[in-house]
């Protein structure tokens, strides 16, 4: 009597384990890509001074790569003034100058891309100070990478870095 | 033929209430303090009674008593329970943590205290459990779908804090507990004062916790592809502090009792500035103190009042619970780190988010038990919930929700070999979400150059939603004892979960996930089928349990990256809550081998497999497999010395935008002893953790994305003195 019961229990166990295994393997298509794209940001460099009102535009150069395909990248520039010591917005402005903000995205559509352009123009009249230059990148499977640099917008052409 | 007083198809709260009723009727004698006497491996009435109950209930459960809770005390319940099979802790360093049971967390795991589900913004990975860890003397974890008893939000399981046992003695009694932890240099203290006189019992617990900045075994972390230095391994601004109190009064009579309770937990927790927005190295420098809490931080107050009434008449036992919860949560972050150019708000300028959640629960249970063979339970519950918001940012809108459910359960125990149990439940929920327009965002977008109409459109953070859901759920289960040593439990159930307001109508950057989350207003309820088994063999020197389980969800809600860029500051691509078909299955293993009267070896292992069939990817936050083992030795004078290892395998099965986590092996050792001081017991446990100071990551940690490791070598001291 006992042996039958033990055998029955063992069978139940075996069936359940098979069940778990089956569940684990059903519906398996090729797994979707989870490898993030890689951003190699060459310019601007950390701490770089960028000239306000420069007609040449900001020198931007990077390499984007992915195991499948780089879909899009986006560049955002926003103020990084020392927020916690300023309590009133007017102290963030020098006269009427507003902080600069930039947000634009581009489509890529390649596995490896070397991006180099001067499309980002910092217009005259924006506030000088510390900013973050952020680059985001997504691939065809919506994997995302981002990195950033601290830059300084300045009206002084002598401080600004070289452009070509 | 044994008489099992715990037979019933009922869930554990009911069993506990039944136990208390029996206690009040004087049918059993209980030890005041649940201590395990180690002389010759003798276990007290308490632990053996619970072991018997676990063996005979059709539910798949873990029972945890004070011995385990004291030995593993961390100040955070989820971290204390994480070495149990199937239970993982999703932590924010050492400050806060929440439960994951069998791969499911947040609103899929219910935390029950004072007989009702705790409602405290549990949808957030950066929100902890607003509960005093000292307040739990006994915990029961229901693993697997428990929708039959708790309705929505119990798909993964339930962690139930059992009501405190009444002391045997009359008059005044007290217990004094404390814990010191070198990780965070934290101090936890609690005092519990009780008074019992004939039919009256009153108790008050007051606890206090203070923790400094956490320290990790690395001096560099990585975030946004940048290396961020840590001053001597300290995570700046991760200190926290908490006060809590719990007052309870009870009056019992033949066959019934009334209990009134009030508890309040108030906490403040700092967040590492590197995890909110862009880590500016100037903000990460040491601010001179390791115990201060500056911005960003959160402040939470959870107030819970409840009354429970139980009475018996003939074969019926009736229980009514009425409860009110108020959760007030503020997330504080300097306004100018979000909107540098705007004027600060006049009131509460640094309150980024404020949520006021009011929840009223009313529930009843009516049990008819004419004999030991049949037991019928009729249960109903209703919940009214209102969420009000404030702050300069937006994540979750203002909403009102009404949920109601009714269930019938039947338990049939024809012999001491078999117990069958089944039940059906029907739930209805209605949700009303208000629209919300964000003036700060509108102003910010206009400043950026958006045209006024477009800016106003994007700043319309939530649309009005008026929806209702109806769900049927149920389960059948059995317990079979083919031999005295063998227990086989099986379950088949259908469970559901109503979408949370965040899944339906979120629209904002959620710091917990570092993402711009957008809800989908038309989400259906999550629905799943669960099958689980629990096979165990128990003898005088050997216990072994194997528990496989499988869940199939026809609808499962998850956050998916959309590939579209967000228009909000500091946000990457947009993530939306979507519906998918999913599978979560796994297996748990537990063994205990009593090598001799003094030596004992324990082994635990669990493995979880998750798969999103719609996306051909694992589900997010898939817990890695683990093997935990320990060996203990009871010295001739009654101390217990333990050593153990937790091996966590690597987790390569990730969803998009998660990190692969390498494997880890962590060692610990402890010594426990109960001294007698002035004739009363003083339990002390001293333990060392991560003895090899390994640098390892918890795949489920909030700080995982920042490559912040878990605690290095640290020591804990816990004591409890009972008078």
CSV table of C-alpha atoms in Angstrom, one decimal, chain B residues 123 339 353 355 389 392-397 433-434 436-438 441 445 455-463 465 501-510 515-520 559 566-569 571 574-577:
chain,number,residue,atom,x,y,z
B,123,UNK,CA,3.6,50.5,-6.8
B,339,UNK,CA,13.2,73.9,-13.5
B,353,UNK,CA,5.5,65.2,-5.3
B,355,UNK,CA,0.5,62.0,-2.2
B,389,UNK,CA,-1.8,65.0,-5.0
B,392,UNK,CA,5.4,70.9,-8.5
B,393,UNK,CA,5.9,67.7,-10.5
B,394,UNK,CA,3.5,65.0,-11.5
B,395,UNK,CA,3.5,61.3,-11.6
B,396,UNK,CA,0.2,60.0,-10.5
B,397,UNK,CA,-3.2,61.8,-10.8
B,433,UNK,CA,-9.3,59.6,-12.4
B,434,UNK,CA,-9.3,63.3,-12.6
B,436,UNK,CA,-4.5,67.3,-14.3
B,437,UNK,CA,-2.8,70.2,-16.0
B,438,UNK,CA,0.8,71.1,-15.0
B,441,UNK,CA,5.8,72.1,-17.3
B,445,UNK,CA,8.1,74.2,-22.5
B,455,UNK,CA,3.1,73.4,-24.6
B,456,UNK,CA,-0.3,73.4,-23.1
B,457,UNK,CA,-1.1,70.1,-24.8
B,458,UNK,CA,2.0,68.3,-23.4
B,459,UNK,CA,1.4,69.8,-20.0
B,460,UNK,CA,-2.0,68.1,-19.8
B,461,UNK,CA,-0.6,65.4,-17.6
B,462,UNK,CA,-3.6,63.2,-17.2
B,463,UNK,CA,-6.9,62.7,-19.0
B,465,UNK,CA,-10.7,58.1,-16.8
B,501,UNK,CA,-4.0,54.2,-11.4
B,502,UNK,CA,-0.3,54.5,-12.1
B,503,UNK,CA,-0.5,51.9,-14.9
B,504,UNK,CA,-3.5,53.6,-16.3
B,505,UNK,CA,-2.7,57.3,-16.1
B,506,UNK,CA,0.9,58.0,-15.1
B,507,UNK,CA,2.6,60.6,-17.1
B,508,UNK,CA,5.9,61.8,-15.7
B,509,UNK,CA,9.4,61.0,-14.7
B,510,UNK,CA,9.4,58.3,-12.0
B,515,UNK,CA,12.0,56.8,-16.7
B,516,UNK,CA,9.3,58.8,-18.2
B,517,UNK,CA,6.3,56.5,-17.6
B,518,UNK,CA,3.1,56.8,-19.4
B,519,UNK,CA,0.0,54.9,-18.5
B,520,UNK,CA,-2.5,53.3,-20.9
B,559,UNK,CA,6.5,48.8,-18.6
B,566,UNK,CA,10.2,62.2,-24.1
B,567,UNK,CA,9.7,66.0,-24.1
B,568,UNK,CA,10.3,66.2,-20.4
B,569,UNK,CA,13.5,67.4,-18.9
B,571,UNK,CA,14.1,61.9,-19.5
B,574,UNK,CA,9.1,57.1,-23.2
B,575,UNK,CA,8.0,53.9,-21.4
B,576,UNK,CA,4.4,52.8,-21.6
B,577,UNK,CA,2.4,50.3,-19.5
